Coordinates of C-alpha atoms in Angstrom, one line a residue:
X583 CA 125.9 119.2 225.0
X584 CA 129.8 119.5 224.0
X585 CA 131.1 120.7 220.5
X586 CA 132.2 118.3 218.2
X587 CA 135.5 118.7 216.8
X588 CA 136.3 118.8 213.1
X589 CA 137.7 115.2 213.0
X590 CA 134.8 114.0 214.2
X591 CA 132.8 116.2 212.0
X592 CA 134.3 115.1 209.3
X593 CA 133.6 111.1 210.3
X594 CA 130.2 112.0 210.7
X595 CA 129.8 113.0 207.1
X596 CA 131.8 110.1 205.5
X597 CA 128.9 107.7 207.7
X598 CA 126.7 109.7 205.9
X599 CA 127.8 109.2 202.3
X600 CA 126.6 106.5 200.1
X601 CA 129.6 104.4 198.9
X602 CA 131.1 105.7 195.7
X603 CA 131.7 102.7 193.1
X604 CA 134.3 103.1 190.7
X605 CA 133.1 104.3 187.5
X606 CA 133.8 101.0 184.8
X607 CA 133.9 102.4 180.9
X608 CA 133.3 99.8 178.5
X609 CA 134.6 99.8 175.3
X610 CA 132.1 99.5 172.4
X611 CA 133.7 99.0 169.0
X612 CA 132.2 101.3 165.8
X613 CA 130.3 98.8 163.5
X614 CA 132.4 98.5 160.5
X615 CA 131.5 100.6 157.5
X616 CA 129.4 98.7 154.8
X617 CA 131.0 99.2 151.5
X618 CA 129.7 97.9 148.0
X619 CA 131.0 96.8 144.7
X620 CA 130.5 95.9 141.7
X621 CA 132.2 94.2 138.6
X622 CA 130.7 93.5 134.9
X623 CA 130.6 90.3 133.2
X624 CA 131.9 89.8 129.5
X625 CA 131.2 92.7 126.7
X626 CA 132.6 93.5 123.4
X627 CA 136.0 94.1 123.7
X628 CA 136.5 92.0 126.9
X629 CA 134.7 89.1 125.5
X630 CA 136.6 86.3 128.2
X631 CA 137.4 88.1 130.6
X632 CA 136.4 91.6 132.4
X633 CA 139.4 93.1 134.5
X634 CA 136.4 94.5 136.8
X635 CA 135.0 91.0 137.4
X636 CA 139.1 90.1 138.0
X637 CA 139.3 92.8 140.8
X638 CA 136.1 91.6 142.5
X639 CA 137.6 88.0 142.6
X640 CA 140.8 89.7 144.0
X641 CA 139.3 92.2 146.6
X642 CA 137.1 89.0 148.0
X643 CA 139.9 87.1 147.9
X644 CA 141.7 89.6 150.5
X645 CA 139.0 91.6 151.5
X646 CA 139.7 95.2 153.2
X647 CA 140.1 95.6 157.1
X648 CA 137.7 96.9 159.0
X649 CA 135.0 96.7 156.1
X650 CA 132.4 95.0 155.5
X651 CA 132.2 94.2 151.4
X652 CA 129.4 93.3 149.9
X653 CA 131.0 91.9 146.0
X654 CA 128.8 91.7 143.1
X655 CA 128.9 90.8 139.2
X656 CA 126.5 92.1 137.3
X657 CA 125.6 91.4 133.7
X658 CA 126.3 93.7 131.2
X659 CA 122.1 94.0 130.6
X660 CA 120.1 97.1 130.9
X661 CA 117.5 95.2 132.4
X662 CA 119.8 93.7 135.2
X663 CA 121.2 96.6 135.9
X664 CA 118.3 98.6 136.5
X665 CA 117.1 96.0 139.1
X666 CA 120.0 95.0 140.8
X667 CA 122.0 98.3 141.1
X668 CA 118.6 99.8 143.4
X669 CA 118.0 96.3 145.1
X670 CA 121.9 97.0 146.6
X671 CA 121.1 100.1 148.1
X672 CA 118.0 98.9 149.3
X673 CA 119.3 95.8 150.8
X674 CA 122.4 97.0 152.5
X675 CA 121.9 100.1 153.2
X676 CA 125.6 101.0 152.2
X677 CA 128.1 103.8 153.6
X678 CA 129.5 103.8 150.4
X679 CA 128.9 101.9 146.5
X680 CA 131.9 101.8 144.2
X681 CA 131.0 100.6 140.8
X682 CA 133.8 98.8 139.1
X683 CA 134.3 99.0 134.8
X684 CA 136.5 98.2 132.0
X685 CA 138.0 100.5 129.6
X686 CA 141.3 100.4 127.5
X687 CA 143.3 103.0 128.5
X688 CA 146.1 101.5 129.5
X689 CA 147.8 102.0 133.1
X690 CA 145.0 104.5 134.1
X691 CA 142.3 103.9 136.9
X692 CA 139.8 106.6 136.1
X693 CA 137.4 108.4 139.1
X694 CA 134.2 109.3 137.0
X695 CA 133.0 112.6 138.8
X696 CA 129.5 112.3 136.6
X697 CA 127.2 110.1 134.9
X698 CA 124.1 111.0 131.8
X699 CA 120.4 110.2 132.1
X700 CA 120.2 109.4 128.7
X701 CA 122.1 108.6 125.1
X702 CA 122.6 105.3 125.8
X703 CA 121.6 104.0 122.4
X704 CA 124.2 101.1 122.1
X705 CA 122.7 97.5 121.9
X706 CA 123.8 95.4 125.6
X707 CA 125.0 91.5 125.7
X708 CA 121.4 90.7 125.3
X709 CA 120.9 93.0 122.1
X710 CA 118.4 95.5 124.0
X711 CA 118.6 99.5 124.7
X712 CA 116.4 101.1 127.3
X713 CA 113.2 102.7 126.7
X714 CA 113.9 106.0 125.5
X715 CA 117.7 105.7 125.3
X716 CA 116.8 106.7 128.9
X717 CA 117.7 105.4 132.3
X718 CA 114.5 103.7 134.4
X719 CA 114.9 105.6 137.5
X720 CA 112.8 108.8 138.3
X721 CA 115.1 111.9 137.6
X722 CA 114.3 114.9 135.8
X723 CA 118.5 115.7 136.1
X724 CA 120.3 115.2 132.9
X725 CA 123.9 115.3 134.7
X726 CA 124.4 114.1 138.0
X727 CA 127.5 114.2 139.9
X728 CA 129.5 112.6 142.8
X729 CA 130.1 114.8 145.7
X730 CA 133.2 112.8 146.2
X731 CA 135.7 115.2 145.0
X732 CA 137.9 113.0 142.7
X733 CA 140.6 115.7 142.3
X734 CA 141.0 115.3 145.7
X735 CA 141.0 111.7 145.6
X736 CA 143.7 111.1 142.9
X737 CA 145.9 113.5 144.8
X738 CA 145.7 111.3 148.1
X739 CA 145.5 107.9 146.2
X740 CA 148.4 108.6 144.5
X741 CA 150.0 109.7 147.2
X742 CA 148.7 106.6 149.5
X743 CA 149.8 104.3 146.8
X744 CA 153.0 106.1 145.3
X745 CA 151.9 106.6 142.0
X746 CA 154.7 108.1 140.0
X747 CA 153.1 107.1 136.8
X748 CA 157.0 105.5 136.0
X749 CA 158.3 102.9 138.2
X750 CA 155.2 102.0 141.0
X751 CA 153.2 98.7 139.3
X752 CA 154.2 99.3 135.7
X753 CA 153.6 103.3 135.4
X754 CA 150.1 102.7 136.7
X755 CA 148.3 105.9 137.4
X756 CA 144.8 107.0 138.8
X757 CA 143.1 110.6 136.8
X758 CA 139.8 111.9 137.0
X759 CA 136.9 112.0 134.2
X760 CA 134.2 113.8 133.5
X761 CA 132.9 111.3 130.9
X762 CA 131.9 107.6 131.8
X763 CA 130.2 107.0 128.9
X764 CA 127.0 106.2 127.2
X765 CA 127.3 102.4 127.6
X766 CA 126.1 100.2 130.9
X767 CA 128.8 101.9 133.0
X768 CA 127.5 105.6 132.7
X769 CA 123.8 104.2 133.2
X770 CA 124.9 102.1 136.7
X771 CA 126.5 105.3 137.9
X772 CA 123.3 107.1 137.2
X773 CA 121.4 105.2 139.0
X774 CA 123.6 104.9 142.2
X775 CA 123.9 109.0 142.0
X776 CA 120.7 109.1 141.5
X777 CA 120.0 106.7 145.3
X778 CA 123.2 108.9 146.9
X779 CA 125.5 111.2 145.5
X780 CA 127.2 111.6 148.4
X781 CA 127.9 107.6 148.7
X782 CA 128.4 106.8 144.8
X783 CA 131.7 106.5 142.7
X784 CA 132.2 104.9 139.3
X785 CA 135.9 103.8 138.6
X786 CA 136.9 102.3 135.5
X787 CA 140.4 99.6 135.4
X788 CA 142.7 99.3 132.9
X789 CA 143.4 96.2 131.1
X790 CA 146.5 93.9 132.6
X791 CA 149.5 94.3 131.4
X792 CA 153.1 93.9 132.5
X793 CA 153.4 95.1 136.3
X794 CA 149.9 96.7 136.3
X795 CA 148.5 93.1 137.3
X796 CA 145.2 92.2 138.7
X797 CA 146.4 92.5 142.5
X798 CA 148.0 96.1 141.9
X799 CA 145.1 97.3 140.5
X800 CA 142.8 95.8 143.7
X801 CA 145.3 97.1 145.8
X802 CA 144.8 100.5 144.5
X803 CA 140.5 100.4 144.9
X804 CA 141.2 99.2 148.3
X805 CA 143.3 102.6 149.3
X806 CA 140.8 104.3 146.9
X807 CA 137.9 102.9 149.7
X808 CA 139.9 103.7 152.5
X809 CA 140.7 107.1 151.6
X810 CA 136.9 107.9 150.8
X811 CA 135.9 106.8 154.0
X812 CA 138.8 108.6 155.9
X813 CA 140.7 105.5 156.7
X814 CA 144.6 105.7 157.5

């Protein structure tokens, strides 16, 4: 038997190998993040129109790119909030929940760091207070804090939106707060913090005034959502 030449051996090995098919990589897009944003209806001081509800309408009109928004308006009533907030968490399994409420501090958006379990003595729009002046969730904690760092959030949103406190949007600015009040704002926030403090935030928005318009405030809220989720 003759000795095969090196070229012949290589040809034989090639014939024994299964045909190599090119690897095809299929791009599978990541699902959009699910974000719930709520606003409140009219109440004392905002009997005709609640700015937080108007911002919900603005978000609905333009949305937020690459984010699935669930937008809801809630009655300023303890009974309604006690049911709606936990239900929203269960129904949608959100990546983030932001509650919007109104306050009277002009040209200032406040990121609330924490909320409290009791002290809810003020009547809602139905003339009611919660039993024991406490939230309805089963929590022994008197205070719950969001894991979202509001100091860092203030810095990032200020930079993203160019909020210099003077010219941009008529002097609109963002601040951190640690007192959401003992009314439906703090009440709803505590319920969400109890569900998941890593995915919850309450934001107080100011009245519309001059260049501090509903469009400007809605744009700041959009950038806030993207900042929290790490979007550019």
